[in-house]
mmCIF file of C-alpha atoms in Angstrom:
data_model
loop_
_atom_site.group_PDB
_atom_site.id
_atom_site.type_symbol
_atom_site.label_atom_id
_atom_site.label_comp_id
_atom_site.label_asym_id
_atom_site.label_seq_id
_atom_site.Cartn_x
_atom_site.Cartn_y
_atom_site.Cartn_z
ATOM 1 C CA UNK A 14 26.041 51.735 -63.660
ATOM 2 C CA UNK A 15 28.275 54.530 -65.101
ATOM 3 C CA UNK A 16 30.851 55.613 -62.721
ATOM 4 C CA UNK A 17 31.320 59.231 -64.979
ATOM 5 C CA UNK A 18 31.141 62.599 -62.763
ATOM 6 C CA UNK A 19 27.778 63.595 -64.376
ATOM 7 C CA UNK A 20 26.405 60.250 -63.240
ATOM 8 C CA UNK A 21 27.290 60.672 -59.457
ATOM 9 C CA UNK A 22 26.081 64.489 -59.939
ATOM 10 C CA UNK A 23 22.677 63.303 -61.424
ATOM 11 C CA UNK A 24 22.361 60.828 -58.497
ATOM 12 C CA UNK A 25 23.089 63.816 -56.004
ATOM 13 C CA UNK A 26 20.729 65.797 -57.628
ATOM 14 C CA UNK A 27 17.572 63.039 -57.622
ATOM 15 C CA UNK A 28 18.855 62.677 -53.603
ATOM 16 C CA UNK A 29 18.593 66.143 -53.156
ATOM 17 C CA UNK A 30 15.340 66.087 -55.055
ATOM 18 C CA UNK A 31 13.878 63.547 -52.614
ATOM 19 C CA UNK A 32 14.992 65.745 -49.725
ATOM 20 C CA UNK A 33 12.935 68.340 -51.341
ATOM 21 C CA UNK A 34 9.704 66.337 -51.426
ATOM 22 C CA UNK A 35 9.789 66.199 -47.303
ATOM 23 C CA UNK A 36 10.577 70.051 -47.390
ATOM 24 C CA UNK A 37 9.560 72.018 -50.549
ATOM 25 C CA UNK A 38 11.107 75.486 -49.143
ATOM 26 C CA UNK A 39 14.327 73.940 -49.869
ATOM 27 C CA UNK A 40 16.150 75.392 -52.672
ATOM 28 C CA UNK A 41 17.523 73.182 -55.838
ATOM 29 C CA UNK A 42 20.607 72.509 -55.724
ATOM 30 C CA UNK A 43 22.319 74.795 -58.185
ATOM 31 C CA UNK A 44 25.780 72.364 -59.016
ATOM 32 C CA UNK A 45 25.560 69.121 -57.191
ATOM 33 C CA UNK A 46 29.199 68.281 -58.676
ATOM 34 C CA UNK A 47 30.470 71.239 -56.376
ATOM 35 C CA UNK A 48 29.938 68.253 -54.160
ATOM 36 C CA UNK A 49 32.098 65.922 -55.393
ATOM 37 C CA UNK A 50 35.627 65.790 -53.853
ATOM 38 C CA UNK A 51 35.001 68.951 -51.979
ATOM 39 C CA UNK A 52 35.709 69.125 -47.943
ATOM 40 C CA UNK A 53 34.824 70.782 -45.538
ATOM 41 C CA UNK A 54 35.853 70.143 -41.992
ATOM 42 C CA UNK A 55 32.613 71.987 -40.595
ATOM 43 C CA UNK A 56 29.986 69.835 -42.399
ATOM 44 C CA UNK A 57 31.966 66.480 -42.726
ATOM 45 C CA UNK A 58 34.796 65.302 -45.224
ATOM 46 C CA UNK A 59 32.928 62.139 -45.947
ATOM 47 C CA UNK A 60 30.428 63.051 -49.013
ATOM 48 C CA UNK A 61 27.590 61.051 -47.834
ATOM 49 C CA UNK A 62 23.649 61.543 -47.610
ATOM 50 C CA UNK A 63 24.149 62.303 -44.197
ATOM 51 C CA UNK A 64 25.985 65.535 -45.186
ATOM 52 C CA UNK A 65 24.118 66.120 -48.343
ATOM 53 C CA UNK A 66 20.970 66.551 -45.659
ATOM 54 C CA UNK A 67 23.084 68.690 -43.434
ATOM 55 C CA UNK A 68 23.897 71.008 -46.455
ATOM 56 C CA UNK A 69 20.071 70.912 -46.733
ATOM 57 C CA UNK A 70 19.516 72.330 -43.357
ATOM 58 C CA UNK A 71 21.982 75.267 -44.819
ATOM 59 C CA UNK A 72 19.809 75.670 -47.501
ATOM 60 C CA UNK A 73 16.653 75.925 -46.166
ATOM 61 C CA UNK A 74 18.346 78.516 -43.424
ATOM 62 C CA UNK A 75 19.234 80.507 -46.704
ATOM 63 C CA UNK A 76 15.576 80.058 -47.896
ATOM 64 C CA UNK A 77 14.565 81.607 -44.181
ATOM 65 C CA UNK A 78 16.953 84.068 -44.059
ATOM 66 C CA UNK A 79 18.435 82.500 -41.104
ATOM 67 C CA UNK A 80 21.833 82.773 -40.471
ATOM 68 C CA UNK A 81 23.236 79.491 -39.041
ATOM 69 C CA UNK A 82 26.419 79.972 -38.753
ATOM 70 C CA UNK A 83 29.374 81.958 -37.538
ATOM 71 C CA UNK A 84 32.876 82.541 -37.694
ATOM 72 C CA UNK A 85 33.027 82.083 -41.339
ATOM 73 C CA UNK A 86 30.781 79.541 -41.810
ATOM 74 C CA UNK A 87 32.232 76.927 -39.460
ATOM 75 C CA UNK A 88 30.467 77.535 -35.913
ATOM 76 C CA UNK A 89 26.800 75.821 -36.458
ATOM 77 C CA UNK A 90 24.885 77.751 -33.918
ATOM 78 C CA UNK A 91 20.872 76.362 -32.283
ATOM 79 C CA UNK A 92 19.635 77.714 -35.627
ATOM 80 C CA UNK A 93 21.616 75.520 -37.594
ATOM 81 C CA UNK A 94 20.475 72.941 -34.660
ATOM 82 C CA UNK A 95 16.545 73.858 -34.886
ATOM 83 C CA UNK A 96 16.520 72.962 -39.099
ATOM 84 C CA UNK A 97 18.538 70.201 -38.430
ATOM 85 C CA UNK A 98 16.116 68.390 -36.357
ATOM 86 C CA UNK A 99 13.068 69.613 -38.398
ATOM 87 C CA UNK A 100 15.477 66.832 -41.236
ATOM 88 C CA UNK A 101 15.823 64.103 -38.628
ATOM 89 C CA UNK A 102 19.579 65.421 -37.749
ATOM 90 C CA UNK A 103 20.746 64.238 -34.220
ATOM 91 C CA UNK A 104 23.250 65.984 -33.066
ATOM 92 C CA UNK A 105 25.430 66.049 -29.472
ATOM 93 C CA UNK A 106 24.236 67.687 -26.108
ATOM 94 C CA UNK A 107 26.825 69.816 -25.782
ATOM 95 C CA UNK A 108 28.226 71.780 -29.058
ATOM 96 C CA UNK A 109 31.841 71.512 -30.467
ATOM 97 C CA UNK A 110 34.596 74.247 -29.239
ATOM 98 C CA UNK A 111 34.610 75.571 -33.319
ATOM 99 C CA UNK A 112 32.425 74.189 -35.094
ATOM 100 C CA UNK A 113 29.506 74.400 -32.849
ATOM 101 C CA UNK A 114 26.377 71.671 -33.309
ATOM 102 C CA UNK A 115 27.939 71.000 -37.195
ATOM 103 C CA UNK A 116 28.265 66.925 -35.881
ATOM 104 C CA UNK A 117 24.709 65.772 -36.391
ATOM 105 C CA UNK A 118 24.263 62.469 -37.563
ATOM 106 C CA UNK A 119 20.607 60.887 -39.511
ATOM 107 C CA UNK A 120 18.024 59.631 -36.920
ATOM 108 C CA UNK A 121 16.386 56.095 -37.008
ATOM 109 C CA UNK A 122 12.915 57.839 -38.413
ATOM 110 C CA UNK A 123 15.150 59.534 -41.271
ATOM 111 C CA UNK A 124 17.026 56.574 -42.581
ATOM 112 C CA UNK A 125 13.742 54.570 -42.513
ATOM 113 C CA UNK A 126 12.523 57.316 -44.677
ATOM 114 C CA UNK A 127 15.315 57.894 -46.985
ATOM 115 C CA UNK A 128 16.715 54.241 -47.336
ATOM 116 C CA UNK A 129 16.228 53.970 -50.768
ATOM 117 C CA UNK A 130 17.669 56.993 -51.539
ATOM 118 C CA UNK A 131 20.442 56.252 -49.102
ATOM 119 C CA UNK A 132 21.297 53.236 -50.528
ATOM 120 C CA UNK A 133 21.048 54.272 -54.393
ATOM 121 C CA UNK A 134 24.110 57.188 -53.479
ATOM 122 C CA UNK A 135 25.732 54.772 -51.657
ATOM 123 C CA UNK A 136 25.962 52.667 -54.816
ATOM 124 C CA UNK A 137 27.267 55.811 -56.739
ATOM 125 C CA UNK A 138 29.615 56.915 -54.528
ATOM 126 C CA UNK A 139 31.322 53.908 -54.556
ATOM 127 C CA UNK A 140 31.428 53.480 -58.004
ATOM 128 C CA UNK A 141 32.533 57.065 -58.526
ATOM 129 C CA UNK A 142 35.204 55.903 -55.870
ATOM 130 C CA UNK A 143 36.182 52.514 -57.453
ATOM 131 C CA UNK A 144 36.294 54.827 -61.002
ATOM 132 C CA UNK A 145 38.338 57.748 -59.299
ATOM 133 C CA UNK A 146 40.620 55.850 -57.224
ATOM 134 C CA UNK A 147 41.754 52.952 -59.862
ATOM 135 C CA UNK A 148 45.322 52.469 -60.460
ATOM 136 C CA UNK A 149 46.779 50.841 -63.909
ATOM 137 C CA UNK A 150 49.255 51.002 -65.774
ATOM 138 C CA UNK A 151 47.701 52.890 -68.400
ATOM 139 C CA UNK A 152 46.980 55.528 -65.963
ATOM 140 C CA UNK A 153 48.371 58.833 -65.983
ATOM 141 C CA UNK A 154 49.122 60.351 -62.651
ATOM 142 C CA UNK A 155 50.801 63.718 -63.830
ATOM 143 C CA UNK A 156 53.975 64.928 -63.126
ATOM 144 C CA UNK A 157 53.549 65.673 -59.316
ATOM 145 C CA UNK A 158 52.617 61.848 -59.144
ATOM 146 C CA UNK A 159 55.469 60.608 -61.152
ATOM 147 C CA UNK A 160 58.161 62.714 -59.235
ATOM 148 C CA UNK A 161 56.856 62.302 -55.544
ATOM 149 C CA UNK A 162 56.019 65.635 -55.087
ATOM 150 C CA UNK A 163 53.452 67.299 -52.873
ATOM 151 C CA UNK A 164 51.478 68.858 -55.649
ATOM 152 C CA UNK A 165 49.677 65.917 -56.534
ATOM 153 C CA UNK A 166 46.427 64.374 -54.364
ATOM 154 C CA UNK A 167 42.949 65.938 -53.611
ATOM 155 C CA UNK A 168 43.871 69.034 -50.915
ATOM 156 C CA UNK A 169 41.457 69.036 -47.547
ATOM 157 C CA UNK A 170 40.940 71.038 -45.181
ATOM 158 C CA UNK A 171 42.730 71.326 -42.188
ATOM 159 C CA UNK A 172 42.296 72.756 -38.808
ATOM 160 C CA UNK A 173 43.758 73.945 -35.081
ATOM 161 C CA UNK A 174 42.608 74.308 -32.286
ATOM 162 C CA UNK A 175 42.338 78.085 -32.744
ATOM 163 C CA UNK A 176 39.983 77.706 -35.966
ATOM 164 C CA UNK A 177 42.349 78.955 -38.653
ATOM 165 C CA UNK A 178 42.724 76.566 -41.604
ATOM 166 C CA UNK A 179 44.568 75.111 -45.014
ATOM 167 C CA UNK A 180 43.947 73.008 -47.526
ATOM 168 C CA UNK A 181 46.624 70.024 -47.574
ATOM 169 C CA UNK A 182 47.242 66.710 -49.602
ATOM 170 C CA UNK A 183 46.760 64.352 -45.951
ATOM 171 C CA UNK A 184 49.811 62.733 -47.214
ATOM 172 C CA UNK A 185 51.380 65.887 -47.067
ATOM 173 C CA UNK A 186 50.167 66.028 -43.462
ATOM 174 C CA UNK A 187 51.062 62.198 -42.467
ATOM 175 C CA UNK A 188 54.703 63.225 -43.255
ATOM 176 C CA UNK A 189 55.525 65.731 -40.450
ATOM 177 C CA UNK A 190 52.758 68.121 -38.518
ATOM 178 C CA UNK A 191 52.262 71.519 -40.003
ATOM 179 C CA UNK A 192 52.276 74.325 -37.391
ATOM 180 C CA UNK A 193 49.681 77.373 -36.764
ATOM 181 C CA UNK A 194 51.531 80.188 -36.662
ATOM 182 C CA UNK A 195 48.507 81.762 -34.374
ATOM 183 C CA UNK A 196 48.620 79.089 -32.003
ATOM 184 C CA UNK A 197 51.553 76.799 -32.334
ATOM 185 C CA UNK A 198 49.409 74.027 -31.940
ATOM 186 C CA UNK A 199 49.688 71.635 -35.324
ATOM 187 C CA UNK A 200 46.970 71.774 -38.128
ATOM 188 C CA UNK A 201 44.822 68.162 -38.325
ATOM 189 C CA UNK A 202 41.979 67.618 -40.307
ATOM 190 C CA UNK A 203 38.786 66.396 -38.485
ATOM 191 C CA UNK A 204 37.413 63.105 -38.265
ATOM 192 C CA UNK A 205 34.639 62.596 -40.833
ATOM 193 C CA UNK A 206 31.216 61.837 -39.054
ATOM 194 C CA UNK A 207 29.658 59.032 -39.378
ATOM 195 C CA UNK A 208 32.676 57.049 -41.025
ATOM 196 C CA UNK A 209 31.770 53.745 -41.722
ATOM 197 C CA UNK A 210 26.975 58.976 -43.331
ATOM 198 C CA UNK A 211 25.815 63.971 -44.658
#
């Protein structure tokens, strides 16, 4: 298997495509490599199936007109909650302080259903991960990498408690806490469901 971008996006897009067979009102999925590497502490760091189905529920509340979110897109409201079970998302009893019912996690009837296609992005991913991540000595890291610096490394998001965020190499973060200057309290960035899915 090739472990290129445009592999892992062609195997996002025939997952997405199999999501869309179980619910035809969902829209295509206009650049599945906007997926790749991206984070986003509401729906899940982890690029998974599991989160690729929860940014289905956000599509098919586009297709409906429903808005299923606030706050800027990170408080997933019972809308958000109501598509998400219509997918076979579980989610907790009680919603999340700021990000709402964003946590859901695949039921058992789901990942019978979509265990091939589970397992076939799985296999991707962790190619695209063994090709992305591999360290030689014919490989060039760019200056940042060379010197030390902070510029180098995949940014994510990070949060406080009073739902402002920034995008920070964890590294960075690992080093000393950054502060909100609304809150005081230090940014973090959220645990990725599912660690171990969406």
């Amino acid at each position: 298997m090739s472990t290129t971008p445009p592999v892992l996006a062609a195997e996002l897009a025939q997952a997405w495509a199999d999501i869309q067979r179980h619910h035809p009102e969902l829209p295509d999925l206009a650049a599945p490599e906007s997926l790749i590497g991206e984070s986003s502490s509401a729906c899940g760091a982890e690029l998974s199936f599991e989160r690729l189905l929860h940014e289905a529920v956000h599509g098919i509340a586009a297709s409906r007109g429903v808005r299923d979110t606030s706050r800027a897109g990170r408080y997933h409201n019972r809308r958000f909650l109501a598509i998400a079970e219509e997918l076979g998302l579980d989610h907790p009893e009680e919603p999340h302080p700021s990000s709402g019912f964003s946590l859901v996690t695949l039921n058992p009837d789901a990942k019978r259903r979509y265990r091939p296609t589970i397992e076939r992005l799985q296999r991707a991913l962790k190619a695209h991960t063994a090709a992305t991540t591999a360290d030689t000595a014919r490989s060039f890291r760019g200056p940042a990498a060379r010197h030390g610096s902070s510029g180098g490394g995949v940014r994510v998001k990070a949060v406080c408690d009073c739902g402002r965020n920034v995008r920070v190499v964890p590294s960075v973060l690992a080093q000393a806490p950054i502060m909100c200057g609304g809150c005081g309290k230090p940014f973090r960035i959220p645990e990725a469901v599912g660690a171990g899915v969406g």
